[in-house]
PDB file of C-alpha atoms in Angstrom:
ATOM      1  CA  UNK A   1       5.452   6.290 -13.818  1.00 40.00           C
ATOM      2  CA  UNK A   2       6.666   3.510 -15.956  1.00 39.00           C
ATOM      3  CA  UNK A   3      10.399   3.221 -15.529  1.00 39.00           C
ATOM      4  CA  UNK A   4      11.984   0.536 -15.909  1.00 41.00           C
ATOM      5  CA  UNK A   5      11.637  -1.498 -19.629  1.00 37.00           C
ATOM      6  CA  UNK A   6      11.486  -4.808 -18.956  1.00 36.00           C
ATOM      7  CA  UNK A   7      10.385  -8.358 -20.905  1.00 32.00           C
ATOM      8  CA  UNK A   8       9.346  -9.721 -17.594  1.00 33.00           C
ATOM      9  CA  UNK A   9       7.373 -13.307 -17.065  1.00 32.00           C
ATOM     10  CA  UNK A  10       5.560 -15.000 -14.160  1.00 31.00           C
ATOM     11  CA  UNK A  11       7.346 -16.107 -11.438  1.00 35.00           C
ATOM     12  CA  UNK A  12       6.237 -18.820  -8.832  1.00 37.00           C
ATOM     13  CA  UNK A  13       5.046 -16.567  -5.753  1.00 41.00           C
ATOM     14  CA  UNK A  14       7.238 -16.255  -2.618  1.00 46.00           C
ATOM     15  CA  UNK A  15       6.244 -15.263   0.462  1.00 52.00           C
ATOM     16  CA  UNK A  16       7.703 -13.086   3.868  1.00 59.00           C
ATOM     17  CA  UNK A  17       7.219 -12.405   7.310  1.00 61.00           C
ATOM     18  CA  UNK A  18       7.756  -9.195   8.982  1.00 47.00           C
ATOM     19  CA  UNK A  19       8.204  -7.438  12.211  1.00 41.00           C
ATOM     20  CA  UNK A  20      10.394 -10.769  13.645  1.00 37.00           C
ATOM     21  CA  UNK A  21      13.292  -9.497  15.808  1.00 36.00           C
ATOM     22  CA  UNK A  22      16.598 -11.433  14.947  1.00 36.00           C
ATOM     23  CA  UNK A  23      16.895 -11.877  18.859  1.00 39.00           C
ATOM     24  CA  UNK A  24      13.472 -14.211  18.635  1.00 38.00           C
ATOM     25  CA  UNK A  25      14.964 -16.045  16.005  1.00 39.00           C
ATOM     26  CA  UNK A  26      17.912 -16.451  17.689  1.00 39.00           C
ATOM     27  CA  UNK A  27      16.396 -18.394  20.472  1.00 40.00           C
ATOM     28  CA  UNK A  28      15.131 -21.118  17.805  1.00 43.00           C
ATOM     29  CA  UNK A  29      16.771 -24.465  18.524  1.00 46.00           C
ATOM     30  CA  UNK A  30      18.336 -23.857  14.873  1.00 57.00           C
ATOM     31  CA  UNK A  31      20.654 -21.251  16.909  1.00 53.00           C
ATOM     32  CA  UNK A  32      22.781 -23.695  18.712  1.00 59.00           C
ATOM     33  CA  UNK A  33      25.459 -22.385  20.980  1.00 65.00           C
ATOM     34  CA  UNK A  34      28.659 -23.264  19.288  1.00 80.00           C
ATOM     35  CA  UNK A  35      30.338 -23.031  16.134  1.00 90.00           C
ATOM     36  CA  UNK A  36      28.022 -23.616  13.275  1.00 94.00           C
ATOM     37  CA  UNK A  37      28.221 -26.315  10.644  1.00 95.00           C
ATOM     38  CA  UNK A  38      28.650 -26.711   7.610  1.00 97.00           C
ATOM     39  CA  UNK A  39      30.771 -24.119   6.338  1.00 97.00           C
ATOM     40  CA  UNK A  40      30.516 -25.722   3.114  1.00 97.00           C
ATOM     41  CA  UNK A  41      27.175 -26.921   1.367  1.00 98.00           C
ATOM     42  CA  UNK A  42      26.216 -29.934   2.597  1.00 98.00           C
ATOM     43  CA  UNK A  43      23.588 -32.663   2.715  1.00 98.00           C
ATOM     44  CA  UNK A  44      20.859 -32.282   5.233  1.00 98.00           C
ATOM     45  CA  UNK A  45      18.186 -34.492   4.583  1.00 98.00           C
ATOM     46  CA  UNK A  46      17.612 -36.954   1.462  1.00 98.00           C
ATOM     47  CA  UNK A  47      13.800 -35.842   1.327  1.00 98.00           C
ATOM     48  CA  UNK A  48      12.997 -34.395  -1.759  1.00 98.00           C
ATOM     49  CA  UNK A  49      10.966 -31.031   0.212  1.00 98.00           C
ATOM     50  CA  UNK A  50      10.756 -28.015  -2.028  1.00 98.00           C
ATOM     51  CA  UNK A  51      11.906 -25.483   1.047  1.00 98.00           C
ATOM     52  CA  UNK A  52       9.702 -22.243   1.604  1.00 97.00           C
ATOM     53  CA  UNK A  53      10.889 -21.237   5.058  1.00 97.00           C
ATOM     54  CA  UNK A  54      12.321 -22.090   8.392  1.00 98.00           C
ATOM     55  CA  UNK A  55      11.763 -21.284  11.354  1.00 97.00           C
ATOM     56  CA  UNK A  56      12.061 -22.404  15.304  1.00 96.00           C
ATOM     57  CA  UNK A  57      14.542 -25.383  14.030  1.00 96.00           C
ATOM     58  CA  UNK A  58      11.819 -26.563  11.377  1.00 98.00           C
ATOM     59  CA  UNK A  59      12.501 -26.423   7.677  1.00 98.00           C
ATOM     60  CA  UNK A  60       9.178 -26.204   5.980  1.00 98.00           C
ATOM     61  CA  UNK A  61       7.793 -26.623   2.099  1.00 98.00           C
ATOM     62  CA  UNK A  62       6.217 -29.192  -0.135  1.00 98.00           C
ATOM     63  CA  UNK A  63       7.253 -32.713  -0.489  1.00 98.00           C
ATOM     64  CA  UNK A  64       7.538 -33.748  -4.245  1.00 97.00           C
ATOM     65  CA  UNK A  65       5.538 -36.083  -5.106  1.00 96.00           C
ATOM     66  CA  UNK A  66       1.776 -37.002  -6.316  1.00 96.00           C
ATOM     67  CA  UNK A  67       0.567 -36.682  -2.566  1.00 97.00           C
ATOM     68  CA  UNK A  68       1.047 -32.823  -2.609  1.00 97.00           C
ATOM     69  CA  UNK A  69       2.061 -32.891   1.116  1.00 98.00           C
ATOM     70  CA  UNK A  70       3.159 -29.881   3.200  1.00 98.00           C
ATOM     71  CA  UNK A  71       5.144 -30.820   5.996  1.00 98.00           C
ATOM     72  CA  UNK A  72       8.559 -29.664   7.851  1.00 98.00           C
ATOM     73  CA  UNK A  73      12.133 -31.396   8.530  1.00 98.00           C
ATOM     74  CA  UNK A  74      13.285 -31.456  11.995  1.00 98.00           C
ATOM     75  CA  UNK A  75      16.344 -30.404  13.203  1.00 95.00           C
ATOM     76  CA  UNK A  76      17.493 -33.747  12.493  1.00 97.00           C
ATOM     77  CA  UNK A  77      16.355 -33.893   8.824  1.00 98.00           C
ATOM     78  CA  UNK A  78      13.394 -36.167   9.352  1.00 98.00           C
ATOM     79  CA  UNK A  79       9.864 -35.163   7.485  1.00 98.00           C
ATOM     80  CA  UNK A  80       6.744 -34.625   9.546  1.00 98.00           C
ATOM     81  CA  UNK A  81       3.865 -34.293   7.129  1.00 98.00           C
ATOM     82  CA  UNK A  82       1.515 -31.869   7.906  1.00 98.00           C
ATOM     83  CA  UNK A  83      -1.368 -31.876   5.233  1.00 98.00           C
ATOM     84  CA  UNK A  84      -2.190 -33.747   1.835  1.00 97.00           C
ATOM     85  CA  UNK A  85      -3.426 -32.452  -0.960  1.00 96.00           C
ATOM     86  CA  UNK A  86      -2.193 -29.057  -0.799  1.00 96.00           C
ATOM     87  CA  UNK A  87      -1.342 -28.892  -4.906  1.00 95.00           C
ATOM     88  CA  UNK A  88       1.029 -26.576  -5.821  1.00 94.00           C
ATOM     89  CA  UNK A  89       1.946 -24.830  -3.011  1.00 95.00           C
ATOM     90  CA  UNK A  90       4.377 -21.823  -3.583  1.00 88.00           C
ATOM     91  CA  UNK A  91       4.090 -19.678  -0.766  1.00 94.00           C
ATOM     92  CA  UNK A  92       4.246 -20.666   2.995  1.00 97.00           C
ATOM     93  CA  UNK A  93       5.189 -18.038   5.812  1.00 97.00           C
ATOM     94  CA  UNK A  94       6.581 -20.238   8.968  1.00 98.00           C
ATOM     95  CA  UNK A  95       6.504 -18.126  12.717  1.00 98.00           C
ATOM     96  CA  UNK A  96       7.221 -20.742  15.634  1.00 97.00           C
ATOM     97  CA  UNK A  97       5.305 -23.847  15.468  1.00 97.00           C
ATOM     98  CA  UNK A  98       2.822 -22.722  13.036  1.00 98.00           C
ATOM     99  CA  UNK A  99       3.034 -22.251   9.380  1.00 98.00           C
ATOM    100  CA  UNK A 100       0.303 -20.287   6.633  1.00 98.00           C
ATOM    101  CA  UNK A 101       0.710 -21.103   3.218  1.00 98.00           C
ATOM    102  CA  UNK A 102      -1.662 -20.614  -0.195  1.00 96.00           C
ATOM    103  CA  UNK A 103      -2.959 -23.405  -2.699  1.00 95.00           C
ATOM    104  CA  UNK A 104      -4.545 -22.762  -6.138  1.00 91.00           C
ATOM    105  CA  UNK A 105      -6.193 -26.293  -5.920  1.00 87.00           C
ATOM    106  CA  UNK A 106      -6.663 -28.306  -9.002  1.00 83.00           C
ATOM    107  CA  UNK A 107      -9.368 -26.063 -10.471  1.00 79.00           C
ATOM    108  CA  UNK A 108     -10.158 -22.385 -10.684  1.00 74.00           C
ATOM    109  CA  UNK A 109     -12.165 -21.723  -7.350  1.00 80.00           C
ATOM    110  CA  UNK A 110     -10.941 -24.366  -5.302  1.00 86.00           C
ATOM    111  CA  UNK A 111      -7.812 -22.480  -3.992  1.00 92.00           C
ATOM    112  CA  UNK A 112      -7.161 -21.820   0.050  1.00 96.00           C
ATOM    113  CA  UNK A 113      -5.307 -20.224   2.488  1.00 97.00           C
ATOM    114  CA  UNK A 114      -4.402 -22.572   5.345  1.00 98.00           C
ATOM    115  CA  UNK A 115      -2.996 -22.681   8.667  1.00 98.00           C
ATOM    116  CA  UNK A 116      -1.075 -25.896  10.209  1.00 98.00           C
ATOM    117  CA  UNK A 117       0.821 -26.867  13.403  1.00 98.00           C
ATOM    118  CA  UNK A 118       4.190 -28.737  13.947  1.00 98.00           C
ATOM    119  CA  UNK A 119       1.673 -31.052  16.041  1.00 96.00           C
ATOM    120  CA  UNK A 120      -0.776 -31.954  13.047  1.00 96.00           C
ATOM    121  CA  UNK A 121      -3.692 -29.404  13.554  1.00 97.00           C
ATOM    122  CA  UNK A 122      -4.602 -27.936  10.362  1.00 98.00           C
ATOM    123  CA  UNK A 123      -7.131 -25.271   9.573  1.00 98.00           C
ATOM    124  CA  UNK A 124      -8.631 -23.806   6.258  1.00 97.00           C
ATOM    125  CA  UNK A 125      -8.609 -19.748   7.177  1.00 98.00           C
ATOM    126  CA  UNK A 126     -10.216 -18.718   4.017  1.00 96.00           C
ATOM    127  CA  UNK A 127     -11.701 -21.865   1.283  1.00 95.00           C
ATOM    128  CA  UNK A 128     -12.603 -21.523  -2.309  1.00 92.00           C
ATOM    129  CA  UNK A 129     -10.293 -18.795  -3.949  1.00 90.00           C
ATOM    130  CA  UNK A 130      -8.840 -18.321  -6.859  1.00 86.00           C
ATOM    131  CA  UNK A 131      -5.530 -18.241  -7.541  1.00 87.00           C
ATOM    132  CA  UNK A 132      -4.283 -16.699  -3.863  1.00 91.00           C
ATOM    133  CA  UNK A 133      -0.526 -14.692  -4.223  1.00 87.00           C
ATOM    134  CA  UNK A 134       2.214 -14.937  -2.145  1.00 90.00           C
ATOM    135  CA  UNK A 135       1.700 -14.714   1.552  1.00 95.00           C
ATOM    136  CA  UNK A 136       3.178 -11.675   3.991  1.00 96.00           C
ATOM    137  CA  UNK A 137       2.756 -12.170   7.896  1.00 96.00           C
ATOM    138  CA  UNK A 138       2.532  -8.811   9.493  1.00 95.00           C
ATOM    139  CA  UNK A 139       1.233  -9.425  13.498  1.00 94.00           C
ATOM    140  CA  UNK A 140      -2.030 -11.006  13.879  1.00 96.00           C
ATOM    141  CA  UNK A 141      -2.819 -10.474   9.746  1.00 97.00           C
ATOM    142  CA  UNK A 142      -1.881 -12.855   7.039  1.00 97.00           C
ATOM    143  CA  UNK A 143      -2.290 -10.854   3.722  1.00 96.00           C
ATOM    144  CA  UNK A 144      -2.497 -12.116   0.307  1.00 95.00           C
ATOM    145  CA  UNK A 145      -3.835 -11.757  -3.393  1.00 92.00           C
ATOM    146  CA  UNK A 146      -6.141 -13.146  -5.548  1.00 90.00           C
ATOM    147  CA  UNK A 147      -6.280 -13.228  -9.241  1.00 84.00           C
ATOM    148  CA  UNK A 148      -7.560 -15.034 -12.251  1.00 72.00           C
ATOM    149  CA  UNK A 149      -6.315 -15.415 -15.851  1.00 63.00           C
ATOM    150  CA  UNK A 150      -9.815 -16.384 -16.739  1.00 58.00           C
ATOM    151  CA  UNK A 151     -10.721 -14.106 -19.884  1.00 53.00           C
ATOM    152  CA  UNK A 152     -14.766 -14.565 -19.239  1.00 48.00           C
ATOM    153  CA  UNK A 153     -14.284 -12.559 -15.929  1.00 46.00           C
ATOM    154  CA  UNK A 154     -12.769  -9.629 -17.534  1.00 49.00           C
ATOM    155  CA  UNK A 155      -9.601  -7.436 -17.107  1.00 51.00           C
ATOM    156  CA  UNK A 156      -9.812  -7.301 -13.047  1.00 49.00           C
ATOM    157  CA  UNK A 157     -12.366  -9.988 -12.689  1.00 54.00           C
ATOM    158  CA  UNK A 158     -12.117 -11.314  -8.876  1.00 66.00           C
ATOM    159  CA  UNK A 159      -8.829 -10.354  -8.034  1.00 82.00           C
ATOM    160  CA  UNK A 160      -8.071  -8.264  -5.326  1.00 89.00           C
ATOM    161  CA  UNK A 161      -5.987  -7.925  -2.389  1.00 93.00           C
ATOM    162  CA  UNK A 162      -7.172  -8.917   0.908  1.00 94.00           C
ATOM    163  CA  UNK A 163      -6.005 -10.400   4.767  1.00 96.00           C
ATOM    164  CA  UNK A 164      -6.794 -13.041   6.993  1.00 97.00           C
ATOM    165  CA  UNK A 165      -6.404 -13.258  11.089  1.00 98.00           C
ATOM    166  CA  UNK A 166      -4.134 -15.668  12.428  1.00 97.00           C
ATOM    167  CA  UNK A 167      -7.282 -17.374  13.859  1.00 96.00           C
ATOM    168  CA  UNK A 168      -9.367 -16.826  10.772  1.00 96.00           C
ATOM    169  CA  UNK A 169     -12.017 -15.436  12.472  1.00 96.00           C
ATOM    170  CA  UNK A 170     -11.596 -12.109  10.707  1.00 97.00           C
ATOM    171  CA  UNK A 171     -11.304 -11.249   7.083  1.00 96.00           C
ATOM    172  CA  UNK A 172     -10.840  -7.838   5.542  1.00 94.00           C
ATOM    173  CA  UNK A 173     -10.766  -7.073   1.959  1.00 91.00           C
ATOM    174  CA  UNK A 174      -7.951  -4.268   1.772  1.00 92.00           C
ATOM    175  CA  UNK A 175      -8.970  -3.499  -2.293  1.00 89.00           C
ATOM    176  CA  UNK A 176     -10.623  -5.061  -5.461  1.00 85.00           C
ATOM    177  CA  UNK A 177     -10.712  -5.131  -9.155  1.00 79.00           C
ATOM    178  CA  UNK A 178      -7.203  -4.810  -9.449  1.00 79.00           C
ATOM    179  CA  UNK A 179      -5.676  -7.115 -11.824  1.00 81.00           C
ATOM    180  CA  UNK A 180      -3.174  -9.808 -10.930  1.00 85.00           C
ATOM    181  CA  UNK A 181      -1.894  -9.124  -7.425  1.00 89.00           C
ATOM    182  CA  UNK A 182       0.553 -11.941  -6.939  1.00 88.00           C
ATOM    183  CA  UNK A 183       2.446 -10.834  -4.271  1.00 91.00           C
ATOM    184  CA  UNK A 184       2.046  -8.829  -1.002  1.00 94.00           C
ATOM    185  CA  UNK A 185       4.270  -7.277   1.604  1.00 94.00           C
ATOM    186  CA  UNK A 186       4.687  -5.048   4.482  1.00 94.00           C
ATOM    187  CA  UNK A 187       6.745  -1.900   4.916  1.00 92.00           C
ATOM    188  CA  UNK A 188       7.037   0.501   7.933  1.00 89.00           C
ATOM    189  CA  UNK A 189       3.693  -1.536   8.963  1.00 87.00           C
ATOM    190  CA  UNK A 190       1.985  -0.642   5.289  1.00 91.00           C
ATOM    191  CA  UNK A 191       0.848  -2.885   3.042  1.00 94.00           C
ATOM    192  CA  UNK A 192       2.030  -3.270  -0.393  1.00 94.00           C
ATOM    193  CA  UNK A 193       1.024  -5.449  -3.466  1.00 93.00           C
ATOM    194  CA  UNK A 194       2.470  -6.238  -7.148  1.00 91.00           C
ATOM    195  CA  UNK A 195       0.293  -6.262  -9.183  1.00 88.00           C
ATOM    196  CA  UNK A 196       1.411  -7.779 -12.419  1.00 84.00           C
ATOM    197  CA  UNK A 197      -1.340  -7.076 -14.743  1.00 83.00           C
ATOM    198  CA  UNK A 198      -1.263  -3.155 -14.224  1.00 84.00           C
ATOM    199  CA  UNK A 199       2.674  -3.054 -14.021  1.00 82.00           C
ATOM    200  CA  UNK A 200       2.538  -1.503 -10.428  1.00 88.00           C
ATOM    201  CA  UNK A 201       3.689  -2.027  -7.225  1.00 91.00           C
ATOM    202  CA  UNK A 202       0.679  -0.032  -5.641  1.00 91.00           C
ATOM    203  CA  UNK A 203      -0.409   0.471  -1.700  1.00 93.00           C
ATOM    204  CA  UNK A 204      -3.671   1.766  -0.140  1.00 90.00           C
ATOM    205  CA  UNK A 205      -3.079   4.914   2.323  1.00 87.00           C
ATOM    206  CA  UNK A 206      -4.707   4.577   5.625  1.00 82.00           C
ATOM    207  CA  UNK A 207      -8.336   6.468   5.341  1.00 81.00           C
ATOM    208  CA  UNK A 208      -8.572   6.508   1.527  1.00 84.00           C
ATOM    209  CA  UNK A 209      -9.913   4.400  -1.223  1.00 83.00           C
ATOM    210  CA  UNK A 210      -7.574   5.384  -3.818  1.00 88.00           C
ATOM    211  CA  UNK A 211      -4.258   3.348  -4.220  1.00 90.00           C
ATOM    212  CA  UNK A 212      -1.336   5.012  -4.351  1.00 90.00           C
ATOM    213  CA  UNK A 213       1.396   3.859  -7.030  1.00 88.00           C
ATOM    214  CA  UNK A 214       4.520   3.474  -6.311  1.00 90.00           C
ATOM    215  CA  UNK A 215       6.205   2.217  -8.961  1.00 87.00           C
ATOM    216  CA  UNK A 216       5.812   1.592 -12.653  1.00 81.00           C
ATOM    217  CA  UNK A 217       7.568  -1.225 -13.681  1.00 77.00           C
ATOM    218  CA  UNK A 218       6.579  -3.045 -17.173  1.00 72.00           C
ATOM    219  CA  UNK A 219       5.086  -6.319 -16.975  1.00 66.00           C
ATOM    220  CA  UNK A 220       6.004  -6.539 -13.050  1.00 68.00           C
ATOM    221  CA  UNK A 221       5.774  -9.462 -11.711  1.00 68.00           C
ATOM    222  CA  UNK A 222       6.241 -11.762  -8.263  1.00 70.00           C
ATOM    223  CA  UNK A 223       8.858 -12.456  -6.116  1.00 84.00           C
ATOM    224  CA  UNK A 224       8.495  -9.147  -4.246  1.00 91.00           C
ATOM    225  CA  UNK A 225      10.301  -9.050  -0.577  1.00 94.00           C
ATOM    226  CA  UNK A 226      10.369  -6.114   2.218  1.00 94.00           C
ATOM    227  CA  UNK A 227      14.041  -6.314   2.998  1.00 94.00           C
ATOM    228  CA  UNK A 228      16.894  -3.408   4.405  1.00 92.00           C
ATOM    229  CA  UNK A 229      14.119  -0.795   4.677  1.00 92.00           C
ATOM    230  CA  UNK A 230      12.831  -1.343   0.962  1.00 94.00           C
ATOM    231  CA  UNK A 231      10.833  -3.568  -1.625  1.00 95.00           C
ATOM    232  CA  UNK A 232      12.635  -5.960  -3.664  1.00 94.00           C
ATOM    233  CA  UNK A 233      11.634  -8.058  -6.578  1.00 91.00           C
ATOM    234  CA  UNK A 234      13.376  -9.735  -9.686  1.00 86.00           C
ATOM    235  CA  UNK A 235      13.064  -8.991 -13.175  1.00 82.00           C
ATOM    236  CA  UNK A 236      14.760 -10.317 -16.303  1.00 79.00           C
ATOM    237  CA  UNK A 237      16.516  -8.658 -19.283  1.00 78.00           C
ATOM    238  CA  UNK A 238      18.739 -10.068 -21.606  1.00 77.00           C
ATOM    239  CA  UNK A 239      19.158 -13.223 -20.029  1.00 76.00           C
ATOM    240  CA  UNK A 240      19.747 -12.052 -16.667  1.00 83.00           C
ATOM    241  CA  UNK A 241      17.724 -11.017 -13.568  1.00 86.00           C
ATOM    242  CA  UNK A 242      17.871  -7.365 -12.449  1.00 88.00           C
ATOM    243  CA  UNK A 243      17.585  -7.285  -8.584  1.00 92.00           C
ATOM    244  CA  UNK A 244      15.242  -3.832  -7.914  1.00 92.00           C
ATOM    245  CA  UNK A 245      15.106  -1.977  -4.960  1.00 94.00           C
ATOM    246  CA  UNK A 246      11.803   0.125  -4.783  1.00 93.00           C
ATOM    247  CA  UNK A 247      11.877   2.660  -2.089  1.00 88.00           C
ATOM    248  CA  UNK A 248       8.727   3.694  -0.069  1.00 80.00           C
ATOM    249  CA  UNK A 249       8.511   7.240  -1.213  1.00 72.00           C
ATOM    250  CA  UNK A 250       8.939   7.898  -5.169  1.00 62.00           C
ATOM    251  CA  UNK A 251      11.130   9.397  -5.832  1.00 67.00           C
ATOM    252  CA  UNK A 252      13.851   7.871  -5.836  1.00 73.00           C
ATOM    253  CA  UNK A 253      12.864   6.119  -8.680  1.00 83.00           C
ATOM    254  CA  UNK A 254      13.306   2.306  -8.714  1.00 88.00           C
ATOM    255  CA  UNK A 255      16.741   0.664  -9.633  1.00 90.00           C
ATOM    256  CA  UNK A 256      18.743  -2.204 -10.029  1.00 90.00           C
ATOM    257  CA  UNK A 257      21.368  -2.960  -7.293  1.00 93.00           C
ATOM    258  CA  UNK A 258      22.818  -5.839  -8.874  1.00 93.00           C
ATOM    259  CA  UNK A 259      22.040  -8.666 -11.620  1.00 91.00           C
ATOM    260  CA  UNK A 260      21.664 -12.431 -10.938  1.00 89.00           C
ATOM    261  CA  UNK A 261      22.580 -15.030 -13.684  1.00 86.00           C
ATOM    262  CA  UNK A 262      19.646 -17.321 -14.897  1.00 79.00           C
ATOM    263  CA  UNK A 263      16.267 -17.071 -13.685  1.00 79.00           C
ATOM    264  CA  UNK A 264      15.547 -16.273 -10.167  1.00 84.00           C
ATOM    265  CA  UNK A 265      12.032 -17.138  -8.911  1.00 83.00           C
ATOM    266  CA  UNK A 266      12.507 -16.504  -5.288  1.00 89.00           C
ATOM    267  CA  UNK A 267      14.107 -14.278  -3.102  1.00 93.00           C
ATOM    268  CA  UNK A 268      14.716 -14.324   0.578  1.00 95.00           C
ATOM    269  CA  UNK A 269      16.258 -11.798   2.664  1.00 96.00           C
ATOM    270  CA  UNK A 270      18.597 -12.616   4.931  1.00 97.00           C
ATOM    271  CA  UNK A 271      19.778 -10.557   8.383  1.00 93.00           C
ATOM    272  CA  UNK A 272      21.553 -12.016  11.063  1.00 90.00           C
ATOM    273  CA  UNK A 273      24.079 -10.595  13.412  1.00 88.00           C
ATOM    274  CA  UNK A 274      26.551 -12.055  10.846  1.00 88.00           C
ATOM    275  CA  UNK A 275      25.080 -11.747   7.381  1.00 95.00           C
ATOM    276  CA  UNK A 276      23.152  -9.909   5.358  1.00 97.00           C
ATOM    277  CA  UNK A 277      22.143 -10.094   1.665  1.00 97.00           C
ATOM    278  CA  UNK A 278      19.382 -11.388  -0.540  1.00 97.00           C
ATOM    279  CA  UNK A 279      19.560 -14.835  -1.771  1.00 96.00           C
ATOM    280  CA  UNK A 280      17.736 -15.955  -5.145  1.00 92.00           C
ATOM    281  CA  UNK A 281      17.375 -19.317  -7.376  1.00 85.00           C
ATOM    282  CA  UNK A 282      15.751 -21.472  -9.548  1.00 82.00           C
ATOM    283  CA  UNK A 283      18.544 -23.125 -11.469  1.00 83.00           C
ATOM    284  CA  UNK A 284      20.976 -22.496  -8.879  1.00 93.00           C
ATOM    285  CA  UNK A 285      21.210 -20.352  -5.470  1.00 96.00           C
ATOM    286  CA  UNK A 286      23.170 -17.002  -5.574  1.00 95.00           C
ATOM    287  CA  UNK A 287      23.590 -14.509  -2.690  1.00 97.00           C
ATOM    288  CA  UNK A 288      23.582 -10.732  -3.121  1.00 97.00           C
ATOM    289  CA  UNK A 289      26.491  -9.724  -0.424  1.00 97.00           C
ATOM    290  CA  UNK A 290      25.246  -6.261   0.938  1.00 95.00           C
ATOM    291  CA  UNK A 291      28.833  -5.481   2.333  1.00 94.00           C
ATOM    292  CA  UNK A 292      30.421  -5.499  -1.056  1.00 94.00           C
ATOM    293  CA  UNK A 293      27.758  -5.554  -3.492  1.00 94.00           C
ATOM    294  CA  UNK A 294      28.779  -8.866  -4.678  1.00 95.00           C
ATOM    295  CA  UNK A 295      26.788 -11.507  -6.216  1.00 95.00           C
ATOM    296  CA  UNK A 296      28.582 -15.479  -5.616  1.00 95.00           C
ATOM    297  CA  UNK A 297      26.674 -18.934  -6.430  1.00 95.00           C
ATOM    298  CA  UNK A 298      26.135 -20.976  -3.197  1.00 97.00           C
ATOM    299  CA  UNK A 299      25.356 -24.189  -4.955  1.00 97.00           C
ATOM    300  CA  UNK A 300      23.272 -25.730  -7.948  1.00 96.00           C
ATOM    301  CA  UNK A 301      19.421 -25.941  -6.675  1.00 96.00           C
ATOM    302  CA  UNK A 302      16.327 -23.948  -6.085  1.00 95.00           C
ATOM    303  CA  UNK A 303      13.598 -23.144  -3.015  1.00 96.00           C
ATOM    304  CA  UNK A 304      15.972 -21.214  -0.826  1.00 97.00           C
ATOM    305  CA  UNK A 305      14.751 -20.723   2.453  1.00 97.00           C
ATOM    306  CA  UNK A 306      16.758 -18.969   5.656  1.00 97.00           C
ATOM    307  CA  UNK A 307      16.530 -20.333   9.150  1.00 96.00           C
ATOM    308  CA  UNK A 308      18.357 -18.542  12.117  1.00 95.00           C
ATOM    309  CA  UNK A 309      21.672 -19.985  11.130  1.00 96.00           C
ATOM    310  CA  UNK A 310      21.549 -21.794   7.809  1.00 97.00           C
ATOM    311  CA  UNK A 311      20.835 -21.515   4.409  1.00 98.00           C
ATOM    312  CA  UNK A 312      18.370 -24.351   3.205  1.00 98.00           C
ATOM    313  CA  UNK A 313      17.569 -25.552  -0.509  1.00 98.00           C
ATOM    314  CA  UNK A 314      16.562 -28.307  -2.579  1.00 98.00           C
ATOM    315  CA  UNK A 315      19.299 -30.026  -4.399  1.00 97.00           C
ATOM    316  CA  UNK A 316      19.080 -33.314  -6.849  1.00 97.00           C
ATOM    317  CA  UNK A 317      19.865 -35.589  -3.572  1.00 97.00           C
ATOM    318  CA  UNK A 318      17.971 -33.573  -1.176  1.00 98.00           C
ATOM    319  CA  UNK A 319      17.970 -30.700   1.084  1.00 98.00           C
ATOM    320  CA  UNK A 320      21.161 -29.109   1.575  1.00 98.00           C
ATOM    321  CA  UNK A 321      22.685 -26.440   3.462  1.00 98.00           C
ATOM    322  CA  UNK A 322      25.503 -24.126   4.711  1.00 98.00           C
ATOM    323  CA  UNK A 323      25.888 -21.942   7.550  1.00 97.00           C
ATOM    324  CA  UNK A 324      25.145 -18.095   7.004  1.00 97.00           C
ATOM    325  CA  UNK A 325      28.211 -17.058   7.677  1.00 96.00           C
ATOM    326  CA  UNK A 326      30.006 -19.090   4.980  1.00 97.00           C
ATOM    327  CA  UNK A 327      28.031 -16.655   2.809  1.00 96.00           C
ATOM    328  CA  UNK A 328      30.098 -14.075   3.601  1.00 95.00           C
ATOM    329  CA  UNK A 329      33.448 -15.913   2.919  1.00 92.00           C
ATOM    330  CA  UNK A 330      32.272 -17.091  -0.476  1.00 90.00           C
TER     331      UNK A 330
END
């Protein structure tokens, strides 16, 4: 079912959370009650932090520096470090005062799935894994993929898709020997994964042991998110990035809804009462606006994260932000 011939390169994984109601997010401290500010991009904090997610008035991410710290910025922009030695954290999902993240570690087999709280409580939920991919939070479960490029382990090796409970007391293997699963996402309660080695997006129907291939996309890669009733992936082609929509059932075939200029390593869905679209970024922050299907440039920077009222990203001078409704006026 290979329908898109695109030349792809591996992107840093991105995580997502599903099943969260907009009303719950609006009750977070970031929501506020008066007019939102700023309406143009402005510095939020001078801290060099790569934003990975935002929730409950906190912007979570990895601090740029040799200590490989994971922490958050509060509503004033002040940094709280939650954990150190979290090498190359590229996927993090925040929910209230708790965050879940993956780290590949400094050597093969030294990766982990970690849970941390704003109070500084840190627990390794899944230790000693190889190259964990992007996380997805759905109810009580954190899903993830595990993969390796080591030729000694063969075509699929230790690659698998699994999930662990929030508390860490339950772990389930969904499927193993699955190539290179670099991203997971839930759609209508069903778990999907993106397999870069097999060039496909797949799911495992309940009660079966045989995966269902949802879409074939040449050299498929992360990121993958669930938004607006479908799955979305970014794929480079001729110096630009296709933003591809994949339906739950095929046909219809995957199709590109728009293109982004430059490389896109991070996708974030924006779904608020005032703004609906998808943000992508690496060498710049770009916004796909659903109401008119236009792509607008927000600012220079990388690592976009979406809060209840603000979009955050890393720029040269630190973490910047802008009100979500400002994206509709660009």
